Amino acid sequence: MKRESLVFFLGLVLILLPFLGIPSAWKQIGYIVLGFILALVGYHLRRLAYIRAVKDRAGTKGV
């Protein structure tokens, strides 16, 4: 699964989580786990974008 799709899917799960009839304690754990995963995936996507931008700039300096 692509990382962008993972972020979209986890966002949908976060939206639907309050309406699924899950016990309150489990919801709290779900929010924490999903938030942590979203933060990690978001950080990874930003890092890849930064590395790609640095490589692009390094390639254009010699022109």
JSON list of N, CA and C in Angstrom, two decimals:
[
{"chain": "A", "resi": 1, "resn": "MET", "atom": "N", "xyz": [0.85, -1.18, 0.00]},
{"chain": "A", "resi": 1, "resn": "MET", "atom": "CA", "xyz": [0.00, 0.00, 0.00]},
{"chain": "A", "resi": 1, "resn": "MET", "atom": "C", "xyz": [0.90, 1.24, 0.00]},
{"chain": "A", "resi": 2, "resn": "LYS", "atom": "N", "xyz": [0.59, 2.18, -0.85]},
{"chain": "A", "resi": 2, "resn": "LYS", "atom": "CA", "xyz": [1.35, 3.42, -0.89]},
{"chain": "A", "resi": 2, "resn": "LYS", "atom": "C", "xyz": [1.17, 4.18, 0.41]},
{"chain": "A", "resi": 3, "resn": "ARG", "atom": "N", "xyz": [2.18, 4.94, 0.76]},
{"chain": "A", "resi": 3, "resn": "ARG", "atom": "CA", "xyz": [2.11, 5.70, 2.01]},
{"chain": "A", "resi": 3, "resn": "ARG", "atom": "C", "xyz": [0.99, 6.73, 1.99]},
{"chain": "A", "resi": 4, "resn": "GLU", "atom": "N", "xyz": [0.77, 7.35, 0.85]},
{"chain": "A", "resi": 4, "resn": "GLU", "atom": "CA", "xyz": [-0.30, 8.34, 0.75]},
{"chain": "A", "resi": 4, "resn": "GLU", "atom": "C", "xyz": [-1.66, 7.68, 0.96]},
{"chain": "A", "resi": 5, "resn": "SER", "atom": "N", "xyz": [-1.83, 6.48, 0.42]},
{"chain": "A", "resi": 5, "resn": "SER", "atom": "CA", "xyz": [-3.08, 5.74, 0.62]},
{"chain": "A", "resi": 5, "resn": "SER", "atom": "C", "xyz": [-3.24, 5.34, 2.08]},
{"chain": "A", "resi": 6, "resn": "LEU", "atom": "N", "xyz": [-2.14, 5.00, 2.72]},
{"chain": "A", "resi": 6, "resn": "LEU", "atom": "CA", "xyz": [-2.18, 4.64, 4.13]},
{"chain": "A", "resi": 6, "resn": "LEU", "atom": "C", "xyz": [-2.64, 5.82, 4.98]},
{"chain": "A", "resi": 7, "resn": "VAL", "atom": "N", "xyz": [-2.14, 7.01, 4.69]},
{"chain": "A", "resi": 7, "resn": "VAL", "atom": "CA", "xyz": [-2.55, 8.21, 5.42]},
{"chain": "A", "resi": 7, "resn": "VAL", "atom": "C", "xyz": [-4.04, 8.45, 5.22]},
{"chain": "A", "resi": 8, "resn": "PHE", "atom": "N", "xyz": [-4.53, 8.32, 3.99]},
{"chain": "A", "resi": 8, "resn": "PHE", "atom": "CA", "xyz": [-5.95, 8.51, 3.70]},
{"chain": "A", "resi": 8, "resn": "PHE", "atom": "C", "xyz": [-6.80, 7.49, 4.45]},
{"chain": "A", "resi": 9, "resn": "PHE", "atom": "N", "xyz": [-6.42, 6.22, 4.39]},
{"chain": "A", "resi": 9, "resn": "PHE", "atom": "CA", "xyz": [-7.17, 5.16, 5.05]},
{"chain": "A", "resi": 9, "resn": "PHE", "atom": "C", "xyz": [-7.20, 5.36, 6.57]},
{"chain": "A", "resi": 10, "resn": "LEU", "atom": "N", "xyz": [-6.07, 5.68, 7.17]},
{"chain": "A", "resi": 10, "resn": "LEU", "atom": "CA", "xyz": [-6.03, 5.90, 8.62]},
{"chain": "A", "resi": 10, "resn": "LEU", "atom": "C", "xyz": [-6.85, 7.11, 9.01]},
{"chain": "A", "resi": 11, "resn": "GLY", "atom": "N", "xyz": [-6.88, 8.12, 8.17]},
{"chain": "A", "resi": 11, "resn": "GLY", "atom": "CA", "xyz": [-7.72, 9.29, 8.43]},
{"chain": "A", "resi": 11, "resn": "GLY", "atom": "C", "xyz": [-9.20, 8.91, 8.43]},
{"chain": "A", "resi": 12, "resn": "LEU", "atom": "N", "xyz": [-9.60, 8.07, 7.49]},
{"chain": "A", "resi": 12, "resn": "LEU", "atom": "CA", "xyz": [-10.99, 7.60, 7.47]},
{"chain": "A", "resi": 12, "resn": "LEU", "atom": "C", "xyz": [-11.32, 6.79, 8.72]},
{"chain": "A", "resi": 13, "resn": "VAL", "atom": "N", "xyz": [-10.40, 5.95, 9.14]},
{"chain": "A", "resi": 13, "resn": "VAL", "atom": "CA", "xyz": [-10.62, 5.16, 10.35]},
{"chain": "A", "resi": 13, "resn": "VAL", "atom": "C", "xyz": [-10.76, 6.08, 11.56]},
{"chain": "A", "resi": 14, "resn": "LEU", "atom": "N", "xyz": [-9.94, 7.12, 11.63]},
{"chain": "A", "resi": 14, "resn": "LEU", "atom": "CA", "xyz": [-10.05, 8.07, 12.73]},
{"chain": "A", "resi": 14, "resn": "LEU", "atom": "C", "xyz": [-11.39, 8.79, 12.73]},
{"chain": "A", "resi": 15, "resn": "ILE", "atom": "N", "xyz": [-11.91, 9.10, 11.55]},
{"chain": "A", "resi": 15, "resn": "ILE", "atom": "CA", "xyz": [-13.21, 9.75, 11.46]},
{"chain": "A", "resi": 15, "resn": "ILE", "atom": "C", "xyz": [-14.32, 8.81, 11.92]},
{"chain": "A", "resi": 16, "resn": "LEU", "atom": "N", "xyz": [-14.23, 7.53, 11.55]},
{"chain": "A", "resi": 16, "resn": "LEU", "atom": "CA", "xyz": [-15.28, 6.57, 11.86]},
{"chain": "A", "resi": 16, "resn": "LEU", "atom": "C", "xyz": [-15.18, 5.96, 13.25]},
{"chain": "A", "resi": 17, "resn": "LEU", "atom": "N", "xyz": [-14.04, 6.05, 13.89]},
{"chain": "A", "resi": 17, "resn": "LEU", "atom": "CA", "xyz": [-13.81, 5.40, 15.18]},
{"chain": "A", "resi": 17, "resn": "LEU", "atom": "C", "xyz": [-14.85, 5.75, 16.25]},
{"chain": "A", "resi": 18, "resn": "PRO", "atom": "N", "xyz": [-15.28, 6.99, 16.39]},
{"chain": "A", "resi": 18, "resn": "PRO", "atom": "CA", "xyz": [-16.27, 7.28, 17.44]},
{"chain": "A", "resi": 18, "resn": "PRO", "atom": "C", "xyz": [-17.63, 6.62, 17.20]},
{"chain": "A", "resi": 19, "resn": "PHE", "atom": "N", "xyz": [-17.93, 6.25, 15.97]},
{"chain": "A", "resi": 19, "resn": "PHE", "atom": "CA", "xyz": [-19.25, 5.72, 15.63]},
{"chain": "A", "resi": 19, "resn": "PHE", "atom": "C", "xyz": [-19.29, 4.20, 15.51]},
{"chain": "A", "resi": 20, "resn": "LEU", "atom": "N", "xyz": [-18.21, 3.51, 15.83]},
{"chain": "A", "resi": 20, "resn": "LEU", "atom": "CA", "xyz": [-18.14, 2.07, 15.63]},
{"chain": "A", "resi": 20, "resn": "LEU", "atom": "C", "xyz": [-18.65, 1.25, 16.81]},
{"chain": "A", "resi": 21, "resn": "GLY", "atom": "N", "xyz": [-18.99, 1.87, 17.92]},
{"chain": "A", "resi": 21, "resn": "GLY", "atom": "CA", "xyz": [-19.49, 1.14, 19.07]},
{"chain": "A", "resi": 21, "resn": "GLY", "atom": "C", "xyz": [-18.41, 0.40, 19.85]},
{"chain": "A", "resi": 22, "resn": "ILE", "atom": "N", "xyz": [-17.20, 0.86, 19.73]},
{"chain": "A", "resi": 22, "resn": "ILE", "atom": "CA", "xyz": [-16.08, 0.25, 20.44]},
{"chain": "A", "resi": 22, "resn": "ILE", "atom": "C", "xyz": [-16.03, 0.82, 21.86]},
{"chain": "A", "resi": 23, "resn": "PRO", "atom": "N", "xyz": [-15.68, 0.00, 22.86]},
{"chain": "A", "resi": 23, "resn": "PRO", "atom": "CA", "xyz": [-15.58, 0.53, 24.22]},
{"chain": "A", "resi": 23, "resn": "PRO", "atom": "C", "xyz": [-14.60, 1.70, 24.31]},
{"chain": "A", "resi": 24, "resn": "SER", "atom": "N", "xyz": [-14.86, 2.57, 25.25]},
{"chain": "A", "resi": 24, "resn": "SER", "atom": "CA", "xyz": [-14.12, 3.82, 25.39]},
{"chain": "A", "resi": 24, "resn": "SER", "atom": "C", "xyz": [-12.61, 3.61, 25.55]},
{"chain": "A", "resi": 25, "resn": "ALA", "atom": "N", "xyz": [-12.22, 2.64, 26.35]},
{"chain": "A", "resi": 25, "resn": "ALA", "atom": "CA", "xyz": [-10.79, 2.39, 26.58]},
{"chain": "A", "resi": 25, "resn": "ALA", "atom": "C", "xyz": [-10.11, 1.96, 25.28]},
{"chain": "A", "resi": 26, "resn": "TRP", "atom": "N", "xyz": [-10.78, 1.14, 24.50]},
{"chain": "A", "resi": 26, "resn": "TRP", "atom": "CA", "xyz": [-10.21, 0.69, 23.23]},
{"chain": "A", "resi": 26, "resn": "TRP", "atom": "C", "xyz": [-10.11, 1.83, 22.24]},
{"chain": "A", "resi": 27, "resn": "LYS", "atom": "N", "xyz": [-11.10, 2.71, 22.26]},
{"chain": "A", "resi": 27, "resn": "LYS", "atom": "CA", "xyz": [-11.05, 3.89, 21.37]},
{"chain": "A", "resi": 27, "resn": "LYS", "atom": "C", "xyz": [-9.85, 4.75, 21.70]},
{"chain": "A", "resi": 28, "resn": "GLN", "atom": "N", "xyz": [-9.61, 4.95, 23.00]},
{"chain": "A", "resi": 28, "resn": "GLN", "atom": "CA", "xyz": [-8.47, 5.76, 23.43]},
{"chain": "A", "resi": 28, "resn": "GLN", "atom": "C", "xyz": [-7.16, 5.16, 22.91]},
{"chain": "A", "resi": 29, "resn": "ILE", "atom": "N", "xyz": [-7.02, 3.86, 23.05]},
{"chain": "A", "resi": 29, "resn": "ILE", "atom": "CA", "xyz": [-5.82, 3.18, 22.55]},
{"chain": "A", "resi": 29, "resn": "ILE", "atom": "C", "xyz": [-5.75, 3.30, 21.03]},
{"chain": "A", "resi": 30, "resn": "GLY", "atom": "N", "xyz": [-6.89, 3.16, 20.36]},
{"chain": "A", "resi": 30, "resn": "GLY", "atom": "CA", "xyz": [-6.93, 3.28, 18.90]},
{"chain": "A", "resi": 30, "resn": "GLY", "atom": "C", "xyz": [-6.50, 4.66, 18.43]},
{"chain": "A", "resi": 31, "resn": "TYR", "atom": "N", "xyz": [-6.98, 5.70, 19.13]},
{"chain": "A", "resi": 31, "resn": "TYR", "atom": "CA", "xyz": [-6.58, 7.07, 18.78]},
{"chain": "A", "resi": 31, "resn": "TYR", "atom": "C", "xyz": [-5.07, 7.25, 18.93]},
{"chain": "A", "resi": 32, "resn": "ILE", "atom": "N", "xyz": [-4.52, 6.74, 20.01]},
{"chain": "A", "resi": 32, "resn": "ILE", "atom": "CA", "xyz": [-3.09, 6.90, 20.26]},
{"chain": "A", "resi": 32, "resn": "ILE", "atom": "C", "xyz": [-2.27, 6.16, 19.21]},
{"chain": "A", "resi": 33, "resn": "VAL", "atom": "N", "xyz": [-2.64, 4.91, 18.94]},
{"chain": "A", "resi": 33, "resn": "VAL", "atom": "CA", "xyz": [-1.89, 4.10, 17.96]},
{"chain": "A", "resi": 33, "resn": "VAL", "atom": "C", "xyz": [-2.00, 4.70, 16.56]},
{"chain": "A", "resi": 34, "resn": "LEU", "atom": "N", "xyz": [-3.22, 5.04, 16.14]},
{"chain": "A", "resi": 34, "resn": "LEU", "atom": "CA", "xyz": [-3.40, 5.62, 14.80]},
{"chain": "A", "resi": 34, "resn": "LEU", "atom": "C", "xyz": [-2.70, 6.97, 14.67]},
{"chain": "A", "resi": 35, "resn": "GLY", "atom": "N", "xyz": [-2.75, 7.77, 15.71]},
{"chain": "A", "resi": 35, "resn": "GLY", "atom": "CA", "xyz": [-2.05, 9.05, 15.69]},
{"chain": "A", "resi": 35, "resn": "GLY", "atom": "C", "xyz": [-0.55, 8.87, 15.56]},
{"chain": "A", "resi": 36, "resn": "PHE", "atom": "N", "xyz": [-0.01, 7.90, 16.29]},
{"chain": "A", "resi": 36, "resn": "PHE", "atom": "CA", "xyz": [1.42, 7.63, 16.23]},
{"chain": "A", "resi": 36, "resn": "PHE", "atom": "C", "xyz": [1.82, 7.15, 14.84]},
{"chain": "A", "resi": 37, "resn": "ILE", "atom": "N", "xyz": [1.03, 6.25, 14.27]},
{"chain": "A", "resi": 37, "resn": "ILE", "atom": "CA", "xyz": [1.33, 5.75, 12.92]},
{"chain": "A", "resi": 37, "resn": "ILE", "atom": "C", "xyz": [1.24, 6.88, 11.90]},
{"chain": "A", "resi": 38, "resn": "LEU", "atom": "N", "xyz": [0.22, 7.72, 12.01]},
{"chain": "A", "resi": 38, "resn": "LEU", "atom": "CA", "xyz": [0.09, 8.85, 11.09]},
{"chain": "A", "resi": 38, "resn": "LEU", "atom": "C", "xyz": [1.28, 9.80, 11.21]},
{"chain": "A", "resi": 39, "resn": "ALA", "atom": "N", "xyz": [1.73, 10.04, 12.43]},
{"chain": "A", "resi": 39, "resn": "ALA", "atom": "CA", "xyz": [2.89, 10.92, 12.63]},
{"chain": "A", "resi": 39, "resn": "ALA", "atom": "C", "xyz": [4.14, 10.31, 11.99]},
{"chain": "A", "resi": 40, "resn": "LEU", "atom": "N", "xyz": [4.35, 9.02, 12.17]},
{"chain": "A", "resi": 40, "resn": "LEU", "atom": "CA", "xyz": [5.52, 8.37, 11.58]},
{"chain": "A", "resi": 40, "resn": "LEU", "atom": "C", "xyz": [5.48, 8.40, 10.05]},
{"chain": "A", "resi": 41, "resn": "VAL", "atom": "N", "xyz": [4.33, 8.07, 9.49]},
{"chain": "A", "resi": 41, "resn": "VAL", "atom": "CA", "xyz": [4.20, 8.06, 8.02]},
{"chain": "A", "resi": 41, "resn": "VAL", "atom": "C", "xyz": [4.34, 9.48, 7.48]},
{"chain": "A", "resi": 42, "resn": "GLY", "atom": "N", "xyz": [3.74, 10.46, 8.15]},
{"chain": "A", "resi": 42, "resn": "GLY", "atom": "CA", "xyz": [3.87, 11.85, 7.74]},
{"chain": "A", "resi": 42, "resn": "GLY", "atom": "C", "xyz": [5.31, 12.33, 7.78]},
{"chain": "A", "resi": 43, "resn": "TYR", "atom": "N", "xyz": [6.01, 11.97, 8.84]},
{"chain": "A", "resi": 43, "resn": "TYR", "atom": "CA", "xyz": [7.43, 12.34, 8.94]},
{"chain": "A", "resi": 43, "resn": "TYR", "atom": "C", "xyz": [8.22, 11.70, 7.81]},
{"chain": "A", "resi": 44, "resn": "HIS", "atom": "N", "xyz": [7.95, 10.44, 7.54]},
{"chain": "A", "resi": 44, "resn": "HIS", "atom": "CA", "xyz": [8.67, 9.74, 6.48]},
{"chain": "A", "resi": 44, "resn": "HIS", "atom": "C", "xyz": [8.41, 10.38, 5.11]},
{"chain": "A", "resi": 45, "resn": "LEU", "atom": "N", "xyz": [7.15, 10.74, 4.85]},
{"chain": "A", "resi": 45, "resn": "LEU", "atom": "CA", "xyz": [6.82, 11.39, 3.57]},
{"chain": "A", "resi": 45, "resn": "LEU", "atom": "C", "xyz": [7.52, 12.74, 3.44]},
{"chain": "A", "resi": 46, "resn": "ARG", "atom": "N", "xyz": [7.54, 13.52, 4.53]},
{"chain": "A", "resi": 46, "resn": "ARG", "atom": "CA", "xyz": [8.22, 14.82, 4.49]},
{"chain": "A", "resi": 46, "resn": "ARG", "atom": "C", "xyz": [9.72, 14.64, 4.28]},
{"chain": "A", "resi": 47, "resn": "ARG", "atom": "N", "xyz": [10.29, 13.64, 4.92]},
{"chain": "A", "resi": 47, "resn": "ARG", "atom": "CA", "xyz": [11.72, 13.38, 4.78]},
{"chain": "A", "resi": 47, "resn": "ARG", "atom": "C", "xyz": [12.06, 13.00, 3.34]},
{"chain": "A", "resi": 48, "resn": "LEU", "atom": "N", "xyz": [11.25, 12.13, 2.75]},
{"chain": "A", "resi": 48, "resn": "LEU", "atom": "CA", "xyz": [11.48, 11.75, 1.36]},
{"chain": "A", "resi": 48, "resn": "LEU", "atom": "C", "xyz": [11.36, 12.94, 0.42]},
{"chain": "A", "resi": 49, "resn": "ALA", "atom": "N", "xyz": [10.39, 13.82, 0.66]},
{"chain": "A", "resi": 49, "resn": "ALA", "atom": "CA", "xyz": [10.22, 15.01, -0.16]},
{"chain": "A", "resi": 49, "resn": "ALA", "atom": "C", "xyz": [11.43, 15.93, -0.02]},
{"chain": "A", "resi": 50, "resn": "TYR", "atom": "N", "xyz": [11.96, 16.07, 1.19]},
{"chain": "A", "resi": 50, "resn": "TYR", "atom": "CA", "xyz": [13.13, 16.91, 1.42]},
{"chain": "A", "resi": 50, "resn": "TYR", "atom": "C", "xyz": [14.35, 16.34, 0.70]},
{"chain": "A", "resi": 51, "resn": "ILE", "atom": "N", "xyz": [14.56, 15.04, 0.82]},
{"chain": "A", "resi": 51, "resn": "ILE", "atom": "CA", "xyz": [15.71, 14.40, 0.16]},
{"chain": "A", "resi": 51, "resn": "ILE", "atom": "C", "xyz": [15.59, 14.56, -1.36]},
{"chain": "A", "resi": 52, "resn": "ARG", "atom": "N", "xyz": [14.38, 14.38, -1.88]},
{"chain": "A", "resi": 52, "resn": "ARG", "atom": "CA", "xyz": [14.16, 14.54, -3.32]},
{"chain": "A", "resi": 52, "resn": "ARG", "atom": "C", "xyz": [14.45, 15.98, -3.76]},
{"chain": "A", "resi": 53, "resn": "ALA", "atom": "N", "xyz": [14.06, 16.97, -2.94]},
{"chain": "A", "resi": 53, "resn": "ALA", "atom": "CA", "xyz": [14.31, 18.37, -3.27]},
{"chain": "A", "resi": 53, "resn": "ALA", "atom": "C", "xyz": [15.80, 18.68, -3.24]},
{"chain": "A", "resi": 54, "resn": "VAL", "atom": "N", "xyz": [16.51, 18.12, -2.27]},
{"chain": "A", "resi": 54, "resn": "VAL", "atom": "CA", "xyz": [17.96, 18.35, -2.18]},
{"chain": "A", "resi": 54, "resn": "VAL", "atom": "C", "xyz": [18.65, 17.75, -3.40]},
{"chain": "A", "resi": 55, "resn": "LYS", "atom": "N", "xyz": [18.25, 16.56, -3.79]},
{"chain": "A", "resi": 55, "resn": "LYS", "atom": "CA", "xyz": [18.85, 15.92, -4.97]},
{"chain": "A", "resi": 55, "resn": "LYS", "atom": "C", "xyz": [18.56, 16.73, -6.23]},
{"chain": "A", "resi": 56, "resn": "ASP", "atom": "N", "xyz": [17.35, 17.26, -6.35]},
{"chain": "A", "resi": 56, "resn": "ASP", "atom": "CA", "xyz": [17.00, 18.07, -7.51]},
{"chain": "A", "resi": 56, "resn": "ASP", "atom": "C", "xyz": [17.84, 19.34, -7.56]},
{"chain": "A", "resi": 57, "resn": "ARG", "atom": "N", "xyz": [18.02, 19.99, -6.42]},
{"chain": "A", "resi": 57, "resn": "ARG", "atom": "CA", "xyz": [18.83, 21.21, -6.38]},
{"chain": "A", "resi": 57, "resn": "ARG", "atom": "C", "xyz": [20.29, 20.92, -6.67]},
{"chain": "A", "resi": 58, "resn": "ALA", "atom": "N", "xyz": [20.79, 19.79, -6.20]},
{"chain": "A", "resi": 58, "resn": "ALA", "atom": "CA", "xyz": [22.18, 19.43, -6.45]},
{"chain": "A", "resi": 58, "resn": "ALA", "atom": "C", "xyz": [22.41, 19.16, -7.93]},
{"chain": "A", "resi": 59, "resn": "GLY", "atom": "N", "xyz": [21.42, 18.63, -8.61]},
{"chain": "A", "resi": 59, "resn": "GLY", "atom": "CA", "xyz": [21.54, 18.35, -10.04]},
{"chain": "A", "resi": 59, "resn": "GLY", "atom": "C", "xyz": [21.49, 19.59, -10.89]},
{"chain": "A", "resi": 60, "resn": "THR", "atom": "N", "xyz": [20.84, 20.66, -10.43]},
{"chain": "A", "resi": 60, "resn": "THR", "atom": "CA", "xyz": [20.72, 21.87, -11.24]},
{"chain": "A", "resi": 60, "resn": "THR", "atom": "C", "xyz": [21.85, 22.86, -11.00]},
{"chain": "A", "resi": 61, "resn": "LYS", "atom": "N", "xyz": [22.65, 22.66, -9.97]},
{"chain": "A", "resi": 61, "resn": "LYS", "atom": "CA", "xyz": [23.74, 23.60, -9.70]},
{"chain": "A", "resi": 61, "resn": "LYS", "atom": "C", "xyz": [24.82, 23.53, -10.77]},
{"chain": "A", "resi": 62, "resn": "GLY", "atom": "N", "xyz": [25.01, 22.38, -11.36]},
{"chain": "A", "resi": 62, "resn": "GLY", "atom": "CA", "xyz": [26.05, 22.23, -12.36]},
{"chain": "A", "resi": 62, "resn": "GLY", "atom": "C", "xyz": [25.67, 22.77, -13.73]},
{"chain": "A", "resi": 63, "resn": "VAL", "atom": "N", "xyz": [24.46, 23.20, -13.92]},
{"chain": "A", "resi": 63, "resn": "VAL", "atom": "CA", "xyz": [23.99, 23.66, -15.24]},
{"chain": "A", "resi": 63, "resn": "VAL", "atom": "C", "xyz": [24.40, 25.08, -15.49]}
]
